[in-house]
Coordinates of C-alpha atoms in Angstrom, one line a residue:
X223 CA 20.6 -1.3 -2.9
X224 CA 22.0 -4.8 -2.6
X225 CA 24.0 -6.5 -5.4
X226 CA 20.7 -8.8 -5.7
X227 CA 18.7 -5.9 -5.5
X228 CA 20.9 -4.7 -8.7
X229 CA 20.8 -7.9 -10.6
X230 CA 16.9 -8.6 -10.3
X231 CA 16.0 -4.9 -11.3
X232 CA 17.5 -5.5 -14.5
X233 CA 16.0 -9.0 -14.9
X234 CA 12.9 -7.9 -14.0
X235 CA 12.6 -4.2 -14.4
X236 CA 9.8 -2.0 -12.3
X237 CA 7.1 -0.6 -14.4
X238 CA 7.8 3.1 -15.7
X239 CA 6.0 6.0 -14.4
X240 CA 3.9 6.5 -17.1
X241 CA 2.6 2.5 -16.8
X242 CA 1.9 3.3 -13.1
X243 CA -0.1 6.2 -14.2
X244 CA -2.2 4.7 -16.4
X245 CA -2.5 1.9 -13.8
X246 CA -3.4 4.4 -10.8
X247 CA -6.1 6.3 -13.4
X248 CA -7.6 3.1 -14.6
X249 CA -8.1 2.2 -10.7
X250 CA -9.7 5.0 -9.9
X251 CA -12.9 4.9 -12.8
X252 CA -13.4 1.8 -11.2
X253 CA -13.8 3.3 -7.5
X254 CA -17.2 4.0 -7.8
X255 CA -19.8 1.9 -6.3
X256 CA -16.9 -0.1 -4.8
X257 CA -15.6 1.4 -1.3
X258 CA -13.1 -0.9 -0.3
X259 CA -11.0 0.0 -3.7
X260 CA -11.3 3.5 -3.2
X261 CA -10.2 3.2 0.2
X262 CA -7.1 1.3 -0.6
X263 CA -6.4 3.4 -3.4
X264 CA -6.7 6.9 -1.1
X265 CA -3.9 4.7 1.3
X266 CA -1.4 4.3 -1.6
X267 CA -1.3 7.7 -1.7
X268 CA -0.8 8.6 1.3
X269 CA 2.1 5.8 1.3
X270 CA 3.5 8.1 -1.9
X271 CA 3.5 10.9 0.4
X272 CA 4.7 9.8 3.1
X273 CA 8.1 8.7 0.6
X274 CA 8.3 12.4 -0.6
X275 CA 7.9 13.9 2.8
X276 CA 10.6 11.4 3.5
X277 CA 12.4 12.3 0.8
X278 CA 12.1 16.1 1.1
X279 CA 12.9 16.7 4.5
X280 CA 14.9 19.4 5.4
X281 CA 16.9 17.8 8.2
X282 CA 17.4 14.5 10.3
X283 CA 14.0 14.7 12.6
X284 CA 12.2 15.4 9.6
X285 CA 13.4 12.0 8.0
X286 CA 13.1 10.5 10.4
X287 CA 9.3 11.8 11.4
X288 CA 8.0 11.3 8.2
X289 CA 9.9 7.3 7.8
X290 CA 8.0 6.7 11.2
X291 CA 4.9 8.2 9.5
X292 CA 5.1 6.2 7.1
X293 CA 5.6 3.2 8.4
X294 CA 2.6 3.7 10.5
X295 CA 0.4 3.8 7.4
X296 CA 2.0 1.0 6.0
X297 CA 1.6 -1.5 8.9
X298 CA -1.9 -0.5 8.9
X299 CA -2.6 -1.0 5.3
X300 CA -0.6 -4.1 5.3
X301 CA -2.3 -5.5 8.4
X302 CA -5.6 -5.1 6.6
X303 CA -4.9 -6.2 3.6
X304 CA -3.0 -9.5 4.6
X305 CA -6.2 -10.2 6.9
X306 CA -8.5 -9.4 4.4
X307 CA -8.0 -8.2 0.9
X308 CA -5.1 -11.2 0.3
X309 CA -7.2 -14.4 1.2
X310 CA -10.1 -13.1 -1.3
X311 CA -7.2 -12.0 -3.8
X312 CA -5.7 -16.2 -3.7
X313 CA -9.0 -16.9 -4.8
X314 CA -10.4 -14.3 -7.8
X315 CA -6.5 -13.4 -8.7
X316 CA -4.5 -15.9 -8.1
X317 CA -2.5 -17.8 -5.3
X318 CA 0.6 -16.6 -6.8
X319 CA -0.5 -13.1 -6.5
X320 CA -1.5 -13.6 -3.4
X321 CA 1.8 -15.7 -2.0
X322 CA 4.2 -12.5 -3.7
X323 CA 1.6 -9.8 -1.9
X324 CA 2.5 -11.5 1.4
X325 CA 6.0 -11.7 0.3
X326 CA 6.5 -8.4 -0.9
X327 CA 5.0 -6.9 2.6
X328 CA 7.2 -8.9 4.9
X329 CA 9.9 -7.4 2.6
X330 CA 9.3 -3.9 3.2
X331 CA 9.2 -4.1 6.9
X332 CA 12.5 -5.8 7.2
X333 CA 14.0 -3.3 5.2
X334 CA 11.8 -0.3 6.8
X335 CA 13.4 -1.8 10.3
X336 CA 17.3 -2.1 8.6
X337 CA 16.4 1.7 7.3
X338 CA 15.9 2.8 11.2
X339 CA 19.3 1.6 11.9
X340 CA 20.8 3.9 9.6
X341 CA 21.9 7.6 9.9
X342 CA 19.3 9.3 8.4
X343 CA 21.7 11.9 8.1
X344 CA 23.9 9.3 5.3
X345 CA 23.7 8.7 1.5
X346 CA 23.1 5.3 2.7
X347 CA 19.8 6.1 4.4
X348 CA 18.5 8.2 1.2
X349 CA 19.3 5.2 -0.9
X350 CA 17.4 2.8 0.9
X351 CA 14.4 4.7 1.3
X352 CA 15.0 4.8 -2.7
X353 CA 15.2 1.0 -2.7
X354 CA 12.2 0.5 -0.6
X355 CA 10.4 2.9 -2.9
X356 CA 11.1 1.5 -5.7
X357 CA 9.7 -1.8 -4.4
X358 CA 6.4 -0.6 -3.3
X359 CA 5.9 1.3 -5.9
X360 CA 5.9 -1.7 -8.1
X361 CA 3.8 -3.4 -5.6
X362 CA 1.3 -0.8 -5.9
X363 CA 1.3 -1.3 -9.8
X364 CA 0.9 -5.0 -9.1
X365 CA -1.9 -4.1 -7.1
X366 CA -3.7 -1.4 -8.8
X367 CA -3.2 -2.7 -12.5
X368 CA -4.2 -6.4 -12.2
X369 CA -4.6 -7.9 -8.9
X370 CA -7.4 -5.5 -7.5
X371 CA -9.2 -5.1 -10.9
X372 CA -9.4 -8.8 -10.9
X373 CA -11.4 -8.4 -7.4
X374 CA -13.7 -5.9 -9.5
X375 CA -14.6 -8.7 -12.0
X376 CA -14.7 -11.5 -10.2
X377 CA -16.0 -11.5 -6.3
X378 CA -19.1 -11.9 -5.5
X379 CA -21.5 -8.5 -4.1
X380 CA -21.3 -10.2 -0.9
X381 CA -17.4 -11.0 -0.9
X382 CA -17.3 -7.6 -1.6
X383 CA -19.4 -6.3 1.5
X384 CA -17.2 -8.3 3.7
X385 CA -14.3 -6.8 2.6
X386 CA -15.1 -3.2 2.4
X387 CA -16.7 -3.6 6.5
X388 CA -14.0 -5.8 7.3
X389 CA -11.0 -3.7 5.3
X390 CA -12.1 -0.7 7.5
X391 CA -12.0 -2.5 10.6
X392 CA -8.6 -3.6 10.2
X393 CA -6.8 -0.6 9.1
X394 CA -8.9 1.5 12.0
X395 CA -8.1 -1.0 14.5
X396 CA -4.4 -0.1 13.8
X397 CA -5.0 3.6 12.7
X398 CA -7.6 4.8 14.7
X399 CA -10.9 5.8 13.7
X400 CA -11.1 8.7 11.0
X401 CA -10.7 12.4 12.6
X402 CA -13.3 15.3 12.1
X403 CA -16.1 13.3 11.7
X404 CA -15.6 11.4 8.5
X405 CA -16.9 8.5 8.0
X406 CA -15.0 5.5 6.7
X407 CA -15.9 4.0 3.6
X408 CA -17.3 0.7 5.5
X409 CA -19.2 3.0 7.9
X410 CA -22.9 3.9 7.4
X411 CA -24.6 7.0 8.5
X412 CA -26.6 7.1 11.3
X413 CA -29.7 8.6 10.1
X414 CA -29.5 5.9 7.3
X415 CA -30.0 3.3 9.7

């Protein structure tokens, strides 16, 4: 972590564990009837799992494997949420919101790219993966304790509709379709049409 880094975590300390919690278990009673949340919810995580497999890996390739795992996931939740989820959040959250969501992504791939050019074999790589943790993490409390309930309250049915189709489109345009025959949340069944 940077001397920055240092200075504005104790300015500005991350949420605890038990905040985020709370945050992620008040998120999810409001998942039902609304697709697009649960889907973005399910995708944090995976992005939490992707850090532990990261984090737990017995060897080198396994670091490195489960960094490049997770940065797949997070390019394509990023991607779909900067093309869709961030435009509606500028107008029912707040442009602020909205300006630090873009922010805070553009952050995390510079540093995922600076944590590719480390040994993942050194102290140094562990404790950037930490760092980068630690910032998405917070994002994710951002996220899942204001800036996405505020899209609960406030958008329009319609608004709604458009992102849930539109959410899935992105993230599956950089993901791939689900496997085994799931259906995405945007998706509807065929005998329903």
């Amino acid at each position: 972590m940077s001397f920055l880094d240092r200075i504005a975590a104790k300015v500005t300390p991350a949420a605890s564990k038990d905040d985020r919690a709370e945050a992620r278990r008040k998120v999810k009673r409001r998942t039902s009837g609304e697709p697009w949340l649960a889907m973005i919810v399910e995708q944090h995580e995976k992005i939490e799992r992707h850090f532990d497999e990261a984090r737990n890996a017995r060897d080198a390739k396994g670091r490195v494997d489960a960094m490049r795992a997770l940065e797949k996931e997070l390019t394509g939740h990023a991607t779909a949420e900067e093309a869709i989820v961030y435009p509606v959040v500028s107008e029912d959250s707040g442009k602020t919101h909205a300006g630090m969501a873009y922010e805070e992504h553009a952050m995390t791939k510079i540093n995922l790219a600076k944590l590719e050019r480390i040994d993942p074999d050194s102290r140094e790589w562990m404790e950037k993966l930490d760092h980068i943790e630690g910032a998405v993490r917070q994002h994710i409390y951002q996220e899942e304790s204001s800036w996405l309930p505020d899209l609960v309250e406030k958008t329009s049915p319609r608004d709604k509709e458009v992102i849930n189709r539109r959410f899935t489109e992105e993230y599956e345009r950089y993901m791939g379709p689900p496997t085994g025959g799931q259906m995405s949340p945007g998706q509807s069944s065929p005998t329903s049409a």
